[in-house]
mmCIF file of N, CA, C and O and ligand atoms in Angstrom:
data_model
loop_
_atom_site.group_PDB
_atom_site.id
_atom_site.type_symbol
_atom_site.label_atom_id
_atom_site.label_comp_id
_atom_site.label_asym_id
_atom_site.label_seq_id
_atom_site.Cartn_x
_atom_site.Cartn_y
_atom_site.Cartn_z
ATOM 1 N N UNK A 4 0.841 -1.184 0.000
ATOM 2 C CA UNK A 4 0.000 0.000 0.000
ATOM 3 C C UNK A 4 0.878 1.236 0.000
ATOM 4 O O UNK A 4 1.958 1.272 0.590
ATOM 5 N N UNK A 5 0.366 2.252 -0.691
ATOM 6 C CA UNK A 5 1.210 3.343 -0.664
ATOM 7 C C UNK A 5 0.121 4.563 -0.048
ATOM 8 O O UNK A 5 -1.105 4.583 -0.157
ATOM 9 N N UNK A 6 1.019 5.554 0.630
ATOM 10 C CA UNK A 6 0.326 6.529 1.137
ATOM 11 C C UNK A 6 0.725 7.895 1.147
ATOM 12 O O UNK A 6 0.398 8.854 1.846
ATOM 13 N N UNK A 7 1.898 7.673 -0.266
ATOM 14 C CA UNK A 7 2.289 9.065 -1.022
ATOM 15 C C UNK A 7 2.605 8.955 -2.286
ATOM 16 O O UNK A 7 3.187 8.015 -2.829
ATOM 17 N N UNK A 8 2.370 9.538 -2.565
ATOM 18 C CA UNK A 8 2.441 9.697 -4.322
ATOM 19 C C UNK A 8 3.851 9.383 -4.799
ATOM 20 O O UNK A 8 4.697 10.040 -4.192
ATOM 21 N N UNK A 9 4.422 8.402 -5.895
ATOM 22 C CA UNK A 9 5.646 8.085 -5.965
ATOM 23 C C UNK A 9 6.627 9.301 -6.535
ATOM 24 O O UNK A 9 5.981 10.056 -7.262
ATOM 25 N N UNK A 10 7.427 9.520 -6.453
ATOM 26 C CA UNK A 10 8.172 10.790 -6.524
ATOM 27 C C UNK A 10 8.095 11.494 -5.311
ATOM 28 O O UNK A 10 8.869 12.449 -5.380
ATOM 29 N N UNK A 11 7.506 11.454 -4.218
ATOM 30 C CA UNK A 11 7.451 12.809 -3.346
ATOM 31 C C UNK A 11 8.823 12.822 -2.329
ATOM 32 O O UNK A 11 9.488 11.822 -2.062
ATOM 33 N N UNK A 12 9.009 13.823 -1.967
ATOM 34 C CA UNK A 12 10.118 13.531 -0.883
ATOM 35 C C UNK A 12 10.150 12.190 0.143
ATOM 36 O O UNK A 12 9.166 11.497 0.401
ATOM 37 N N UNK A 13 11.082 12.054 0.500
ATOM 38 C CA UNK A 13 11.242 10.880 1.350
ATOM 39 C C UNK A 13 10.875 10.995 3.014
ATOM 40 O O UNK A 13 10.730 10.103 3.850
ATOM 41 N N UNK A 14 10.759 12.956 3.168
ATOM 42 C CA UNK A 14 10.532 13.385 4.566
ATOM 43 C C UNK A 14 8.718 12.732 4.212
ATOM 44 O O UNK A 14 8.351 11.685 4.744
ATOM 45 N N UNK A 15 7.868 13.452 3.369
ATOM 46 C CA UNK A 15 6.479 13.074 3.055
ATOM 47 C C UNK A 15 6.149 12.258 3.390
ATOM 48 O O UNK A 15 5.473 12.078 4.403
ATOM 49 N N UNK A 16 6.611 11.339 2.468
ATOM 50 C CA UNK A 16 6.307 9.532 2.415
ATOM 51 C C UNK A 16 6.033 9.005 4.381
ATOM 52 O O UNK A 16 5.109 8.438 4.966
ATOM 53 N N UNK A 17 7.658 9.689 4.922
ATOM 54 C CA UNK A 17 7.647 9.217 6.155
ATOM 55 C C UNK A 17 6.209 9.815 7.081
ATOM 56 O O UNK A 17 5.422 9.139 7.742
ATOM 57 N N UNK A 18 6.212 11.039 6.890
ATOM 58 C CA UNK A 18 5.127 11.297 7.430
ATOM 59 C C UNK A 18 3.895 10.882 7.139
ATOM 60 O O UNK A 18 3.228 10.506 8.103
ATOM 61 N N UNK A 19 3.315 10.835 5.893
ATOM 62 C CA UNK A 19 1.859 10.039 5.690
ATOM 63 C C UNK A 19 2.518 8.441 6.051
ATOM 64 O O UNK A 19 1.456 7.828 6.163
ATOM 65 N N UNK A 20 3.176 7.816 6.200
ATOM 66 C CA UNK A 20 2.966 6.195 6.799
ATOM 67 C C UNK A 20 3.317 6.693 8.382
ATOM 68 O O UNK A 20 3.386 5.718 9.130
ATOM 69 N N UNK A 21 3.466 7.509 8.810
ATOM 70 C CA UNK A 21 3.075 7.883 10.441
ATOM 71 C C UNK A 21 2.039 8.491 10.136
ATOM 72 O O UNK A 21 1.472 7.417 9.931
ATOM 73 N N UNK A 22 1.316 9.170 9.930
ATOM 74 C CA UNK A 22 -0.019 9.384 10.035
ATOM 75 C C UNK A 22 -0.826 8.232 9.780
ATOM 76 O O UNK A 22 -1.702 8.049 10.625
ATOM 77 N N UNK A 23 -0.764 7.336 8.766
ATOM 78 C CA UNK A 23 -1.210 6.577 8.542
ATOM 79 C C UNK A 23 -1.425 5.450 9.507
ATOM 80 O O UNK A 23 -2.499 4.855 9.601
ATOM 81 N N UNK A 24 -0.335 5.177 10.235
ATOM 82 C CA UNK A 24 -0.212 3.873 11.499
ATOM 83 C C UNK A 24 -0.875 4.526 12.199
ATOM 84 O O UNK A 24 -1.938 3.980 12.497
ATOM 85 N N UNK A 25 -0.706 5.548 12.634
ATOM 86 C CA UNK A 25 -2.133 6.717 13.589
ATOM 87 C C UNK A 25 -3.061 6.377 13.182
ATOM 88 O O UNK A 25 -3.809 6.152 14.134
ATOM 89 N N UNK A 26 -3.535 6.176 12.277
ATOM 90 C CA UNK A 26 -5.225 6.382 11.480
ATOM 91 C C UNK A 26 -5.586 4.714 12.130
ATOM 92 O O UNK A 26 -6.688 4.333 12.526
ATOM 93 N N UNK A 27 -4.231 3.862 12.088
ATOM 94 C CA UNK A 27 -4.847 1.918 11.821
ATOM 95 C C UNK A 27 -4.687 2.036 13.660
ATOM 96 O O UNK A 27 -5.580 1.427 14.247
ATOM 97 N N UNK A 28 -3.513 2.847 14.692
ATOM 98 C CA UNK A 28 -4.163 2.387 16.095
ATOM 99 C C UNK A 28 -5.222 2.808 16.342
ATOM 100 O O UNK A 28 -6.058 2.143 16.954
ATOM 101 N N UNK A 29 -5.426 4.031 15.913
ATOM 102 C CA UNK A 29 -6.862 5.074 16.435
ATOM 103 C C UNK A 29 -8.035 3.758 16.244
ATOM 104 O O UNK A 29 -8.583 3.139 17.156
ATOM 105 N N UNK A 30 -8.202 3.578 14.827
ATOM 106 C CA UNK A 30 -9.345 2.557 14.771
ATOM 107 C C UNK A 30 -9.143 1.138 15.364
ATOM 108 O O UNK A 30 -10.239 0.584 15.447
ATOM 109 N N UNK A 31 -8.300 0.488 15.730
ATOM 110 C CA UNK A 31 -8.251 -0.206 16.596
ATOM 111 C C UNK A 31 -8.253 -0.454 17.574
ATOM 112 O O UNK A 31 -8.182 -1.616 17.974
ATOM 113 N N UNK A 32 -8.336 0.563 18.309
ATOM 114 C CA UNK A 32 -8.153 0.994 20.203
ATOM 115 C C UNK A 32 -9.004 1.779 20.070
ATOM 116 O O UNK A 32 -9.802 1.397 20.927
ATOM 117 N N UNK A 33 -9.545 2.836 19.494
ATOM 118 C CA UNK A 33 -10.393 3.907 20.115
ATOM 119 C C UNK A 33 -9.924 5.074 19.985
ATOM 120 O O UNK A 33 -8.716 5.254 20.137
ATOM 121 N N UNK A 34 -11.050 6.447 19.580
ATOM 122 C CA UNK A 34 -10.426 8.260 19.465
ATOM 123 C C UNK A 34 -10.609 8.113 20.947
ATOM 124 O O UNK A 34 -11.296 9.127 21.074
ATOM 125 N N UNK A 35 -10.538 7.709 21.980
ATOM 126 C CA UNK A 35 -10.863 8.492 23.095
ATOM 127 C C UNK A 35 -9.157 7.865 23.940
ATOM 128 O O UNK A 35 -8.900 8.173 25.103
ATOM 129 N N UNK A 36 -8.200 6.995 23.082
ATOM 130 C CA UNK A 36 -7.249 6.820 23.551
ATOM 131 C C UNK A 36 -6.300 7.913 23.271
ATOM 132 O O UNK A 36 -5.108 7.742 23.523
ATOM 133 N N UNK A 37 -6.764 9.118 22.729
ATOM 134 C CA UNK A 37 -5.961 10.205 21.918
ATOM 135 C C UNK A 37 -6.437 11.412 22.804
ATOM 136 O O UNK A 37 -7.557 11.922 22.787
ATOM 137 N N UNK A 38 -5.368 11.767 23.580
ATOM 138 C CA UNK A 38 -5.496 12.959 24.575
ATOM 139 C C UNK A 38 -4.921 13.850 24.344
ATOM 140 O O UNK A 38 -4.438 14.095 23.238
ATOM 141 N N UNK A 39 -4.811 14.750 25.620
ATOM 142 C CA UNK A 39 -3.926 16.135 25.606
ATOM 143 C C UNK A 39 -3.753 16.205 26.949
ATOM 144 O O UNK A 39 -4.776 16.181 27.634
ATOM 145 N N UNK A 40 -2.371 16.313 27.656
ATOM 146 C CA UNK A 40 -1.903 16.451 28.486
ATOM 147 C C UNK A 40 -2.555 17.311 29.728
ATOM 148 O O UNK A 40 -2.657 18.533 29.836
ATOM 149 N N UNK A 41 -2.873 16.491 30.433
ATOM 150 C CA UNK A 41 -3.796 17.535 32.066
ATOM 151 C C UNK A 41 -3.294 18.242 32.296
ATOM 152 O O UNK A 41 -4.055 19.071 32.795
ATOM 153 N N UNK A 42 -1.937 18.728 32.282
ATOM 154 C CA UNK A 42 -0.989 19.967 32.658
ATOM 155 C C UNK A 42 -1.393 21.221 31.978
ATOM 156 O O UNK A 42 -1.016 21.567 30.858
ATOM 157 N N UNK A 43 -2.022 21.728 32.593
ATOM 158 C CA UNK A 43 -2.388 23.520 31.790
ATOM 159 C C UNK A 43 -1.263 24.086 31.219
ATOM 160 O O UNK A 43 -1.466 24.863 30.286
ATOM 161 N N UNK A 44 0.262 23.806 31.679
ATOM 162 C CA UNK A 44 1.134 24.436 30.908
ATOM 163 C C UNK A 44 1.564 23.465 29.365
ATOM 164 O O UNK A 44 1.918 24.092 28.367
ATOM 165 N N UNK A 45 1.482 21.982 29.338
ATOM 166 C CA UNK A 45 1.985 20.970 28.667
ATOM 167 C C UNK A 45 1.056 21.504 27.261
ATOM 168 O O UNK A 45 0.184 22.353 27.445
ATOM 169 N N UNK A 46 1.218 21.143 26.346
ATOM 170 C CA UNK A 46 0.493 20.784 25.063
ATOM 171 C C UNK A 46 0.316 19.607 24.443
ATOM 172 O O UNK A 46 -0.527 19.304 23.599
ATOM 173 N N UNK A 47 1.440 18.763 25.072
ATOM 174 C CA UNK A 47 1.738 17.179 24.388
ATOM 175 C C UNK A 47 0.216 16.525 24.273
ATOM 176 O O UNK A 47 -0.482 16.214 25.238
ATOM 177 N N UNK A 48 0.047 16.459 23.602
ATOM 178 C CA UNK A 48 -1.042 15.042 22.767
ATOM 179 C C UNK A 48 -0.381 13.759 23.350
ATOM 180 O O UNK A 48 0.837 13.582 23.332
ATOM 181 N N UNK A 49 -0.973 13.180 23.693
ATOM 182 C CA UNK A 49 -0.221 11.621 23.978
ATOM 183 C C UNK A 49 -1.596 10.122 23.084
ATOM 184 O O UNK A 49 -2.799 10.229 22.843
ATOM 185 N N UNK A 50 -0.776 9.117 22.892
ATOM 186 C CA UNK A 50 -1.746 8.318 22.665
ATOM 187 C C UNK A 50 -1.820 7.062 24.283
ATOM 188 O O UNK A 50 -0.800 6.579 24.775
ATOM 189 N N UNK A 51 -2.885 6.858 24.677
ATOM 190 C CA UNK A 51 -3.241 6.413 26.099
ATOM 191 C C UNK A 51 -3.302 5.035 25.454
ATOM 192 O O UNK A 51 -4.105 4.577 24.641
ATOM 193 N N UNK A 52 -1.854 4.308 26.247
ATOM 194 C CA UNK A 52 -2.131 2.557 25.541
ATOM 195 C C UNK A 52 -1.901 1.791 27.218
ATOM 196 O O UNK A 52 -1.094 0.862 27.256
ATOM 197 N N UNK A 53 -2.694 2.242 28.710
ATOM 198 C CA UNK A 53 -2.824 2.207 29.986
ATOM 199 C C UNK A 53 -4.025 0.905 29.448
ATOM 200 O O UNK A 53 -4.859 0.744 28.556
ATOM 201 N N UNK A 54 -3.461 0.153 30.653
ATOM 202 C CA UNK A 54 -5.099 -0.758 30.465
ATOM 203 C C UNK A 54 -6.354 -0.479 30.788
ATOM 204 O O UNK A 54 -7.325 -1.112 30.373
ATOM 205 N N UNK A 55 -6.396 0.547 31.598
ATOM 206 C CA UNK A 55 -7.819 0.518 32.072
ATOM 207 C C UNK A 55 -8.462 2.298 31.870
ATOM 208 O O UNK A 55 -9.398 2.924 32.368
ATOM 209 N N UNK A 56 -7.274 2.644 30.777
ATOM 210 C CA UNK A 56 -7.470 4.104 29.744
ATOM 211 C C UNK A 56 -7.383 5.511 30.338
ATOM 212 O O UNK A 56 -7.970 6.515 29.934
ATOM 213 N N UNK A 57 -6.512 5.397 31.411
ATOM 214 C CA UNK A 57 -7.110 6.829 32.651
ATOM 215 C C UNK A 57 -5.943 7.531 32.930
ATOM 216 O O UNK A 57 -5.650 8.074 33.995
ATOM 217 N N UNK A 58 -5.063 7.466 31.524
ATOM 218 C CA UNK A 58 -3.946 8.268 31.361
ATOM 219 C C UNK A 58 -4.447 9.710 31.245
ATOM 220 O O UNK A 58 -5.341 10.156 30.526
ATOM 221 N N UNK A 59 -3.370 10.552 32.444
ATOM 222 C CA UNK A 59 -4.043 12.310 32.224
ATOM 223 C C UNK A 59 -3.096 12.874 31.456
ATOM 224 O O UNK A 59 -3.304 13.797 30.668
ATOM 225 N N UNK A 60 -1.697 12.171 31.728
ATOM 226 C CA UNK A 60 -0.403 12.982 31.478
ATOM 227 C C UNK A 60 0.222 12.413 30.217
ATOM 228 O O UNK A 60 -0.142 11.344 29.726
ATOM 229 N N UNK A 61 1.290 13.266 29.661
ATOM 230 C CA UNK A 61 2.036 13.151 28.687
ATOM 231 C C UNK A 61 2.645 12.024 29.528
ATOM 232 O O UNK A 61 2.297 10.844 29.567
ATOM 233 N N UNK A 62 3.669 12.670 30.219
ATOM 234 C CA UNK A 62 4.562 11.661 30.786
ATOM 235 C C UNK A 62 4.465 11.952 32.271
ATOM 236 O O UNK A 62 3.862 12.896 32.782
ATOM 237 N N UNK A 63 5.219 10.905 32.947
ATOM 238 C CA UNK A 63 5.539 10.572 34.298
ATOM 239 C C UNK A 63 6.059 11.822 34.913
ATOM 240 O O UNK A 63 5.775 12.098 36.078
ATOM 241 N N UNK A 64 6.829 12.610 34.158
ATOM 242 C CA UNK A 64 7.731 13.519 34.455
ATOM 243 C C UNK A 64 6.770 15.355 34.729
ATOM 244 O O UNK A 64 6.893 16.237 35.579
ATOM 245 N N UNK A 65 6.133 15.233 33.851
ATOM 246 C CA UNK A 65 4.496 15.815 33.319
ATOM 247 C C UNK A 65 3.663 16.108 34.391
ATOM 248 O O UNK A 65 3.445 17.199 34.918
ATOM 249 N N UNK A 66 3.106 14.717 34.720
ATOM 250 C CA UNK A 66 2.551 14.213 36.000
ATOM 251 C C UNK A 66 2.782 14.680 37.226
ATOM 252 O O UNK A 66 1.935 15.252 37.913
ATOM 253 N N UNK A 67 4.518 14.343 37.717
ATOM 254 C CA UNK A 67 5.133 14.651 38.641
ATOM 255 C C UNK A 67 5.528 15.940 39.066
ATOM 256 O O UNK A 67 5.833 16.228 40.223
ATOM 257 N N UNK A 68 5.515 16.782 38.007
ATOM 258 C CA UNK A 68 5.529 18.592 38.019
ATOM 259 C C UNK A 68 4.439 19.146 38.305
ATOM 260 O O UNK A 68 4.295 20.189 38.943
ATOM 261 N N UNK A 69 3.282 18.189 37.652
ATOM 262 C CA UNK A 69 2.112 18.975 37.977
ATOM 263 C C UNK A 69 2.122 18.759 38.745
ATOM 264 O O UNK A 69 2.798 19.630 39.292
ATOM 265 N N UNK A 70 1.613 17.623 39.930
ATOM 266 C CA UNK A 70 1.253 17.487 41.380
ATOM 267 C C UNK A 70 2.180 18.170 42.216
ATOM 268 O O UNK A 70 1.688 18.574 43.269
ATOM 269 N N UNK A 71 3.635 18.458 42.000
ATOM 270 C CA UNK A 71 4.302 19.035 42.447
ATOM 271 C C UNK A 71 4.210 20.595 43.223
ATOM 272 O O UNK A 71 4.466 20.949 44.374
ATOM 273 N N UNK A 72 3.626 21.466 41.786
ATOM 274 C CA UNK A 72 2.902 22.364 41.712
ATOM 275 C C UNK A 72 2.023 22.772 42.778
ATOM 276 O O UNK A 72 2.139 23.583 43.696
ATOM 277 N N UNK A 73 1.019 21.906 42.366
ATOM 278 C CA UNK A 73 -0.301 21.591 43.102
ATOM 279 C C UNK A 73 0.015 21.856 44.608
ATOM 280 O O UNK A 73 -0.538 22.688 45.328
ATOM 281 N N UNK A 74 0.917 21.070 44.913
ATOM 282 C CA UNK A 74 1.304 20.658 46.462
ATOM 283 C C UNK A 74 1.628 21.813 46.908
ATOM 284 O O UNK A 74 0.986 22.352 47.809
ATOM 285 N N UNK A 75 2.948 22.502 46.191
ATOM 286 C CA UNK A 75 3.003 23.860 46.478
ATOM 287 C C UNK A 75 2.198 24.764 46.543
ATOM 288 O O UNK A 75 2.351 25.509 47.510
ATOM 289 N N UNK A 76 0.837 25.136 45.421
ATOM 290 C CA UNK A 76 0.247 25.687 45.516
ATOM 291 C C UNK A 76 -0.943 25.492 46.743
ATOM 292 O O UNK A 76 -1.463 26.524 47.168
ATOM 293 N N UNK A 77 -1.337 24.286 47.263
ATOM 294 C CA UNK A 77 -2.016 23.927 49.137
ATOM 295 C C UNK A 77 -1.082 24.716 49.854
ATOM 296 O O UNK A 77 -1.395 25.764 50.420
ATOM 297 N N UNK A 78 0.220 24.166 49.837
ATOM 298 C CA UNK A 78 0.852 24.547 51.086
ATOM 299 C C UNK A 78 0.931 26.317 51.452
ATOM 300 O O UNK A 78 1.054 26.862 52.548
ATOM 301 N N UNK A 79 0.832 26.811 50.332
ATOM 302 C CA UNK A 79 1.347 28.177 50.161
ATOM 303 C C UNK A 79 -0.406 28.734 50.984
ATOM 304 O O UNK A 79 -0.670 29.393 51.990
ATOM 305 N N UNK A 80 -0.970 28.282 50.283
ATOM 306 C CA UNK A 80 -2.640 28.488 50.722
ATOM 307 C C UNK A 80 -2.800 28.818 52.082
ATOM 308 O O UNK A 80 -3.366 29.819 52.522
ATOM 309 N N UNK A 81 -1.994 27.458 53.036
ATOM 310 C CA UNK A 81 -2.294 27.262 53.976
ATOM 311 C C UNK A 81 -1.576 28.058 55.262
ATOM 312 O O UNK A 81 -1.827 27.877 56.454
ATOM 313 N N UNK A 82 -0.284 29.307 54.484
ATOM 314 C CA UNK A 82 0.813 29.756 55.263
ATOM 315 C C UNK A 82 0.311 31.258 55.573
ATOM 316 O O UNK A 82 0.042 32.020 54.645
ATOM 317 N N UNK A 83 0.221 31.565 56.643
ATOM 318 C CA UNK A 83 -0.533 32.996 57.081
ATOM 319 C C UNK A 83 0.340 33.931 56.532
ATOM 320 O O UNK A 83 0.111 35.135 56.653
HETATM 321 ZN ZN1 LIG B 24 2.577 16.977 29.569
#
């Protein structure tokens, strides 16, 4: 199967057969495994391949800044 026109650049090609493997997990797993990072500052899109689908974060690292945050932002709350 082809999913660029023959002649096109070789950057192209690469990108429509990554878009393309996108298009074959999406329909095999589900659009709702296709997120956007819980971090109000993050932008990362992630694809959620968790078993039981209740990925918030890009990454671990993501995750761990935000709550980080968070924590700081209670504690600070709580300081007269
Ligand atoms: Zn993130």
């Amino acid at each position: 199967m082809h999913v660029a026109t023959p002649g096109t650049p070789r950057s192209v090609e690469y990108v429509a057969a990554v878009v393309w493997g996108l298009a074959v997990w999406l329909c095999e797993r589900g659009i709702d495994r296709l997120g956007v990072c819980a971090d109000p500052r993050c932008p990362t899109a992630f694809l959620d391949d968790s078993s039981n689908r209740c990925r918030r974060f890009c990454s671990d690292r993501c995750a761990t800044r935000h709550h980080v945050r968070a924590h700081r932002a209670r504690h600070r709350a709580t300081q007269p």
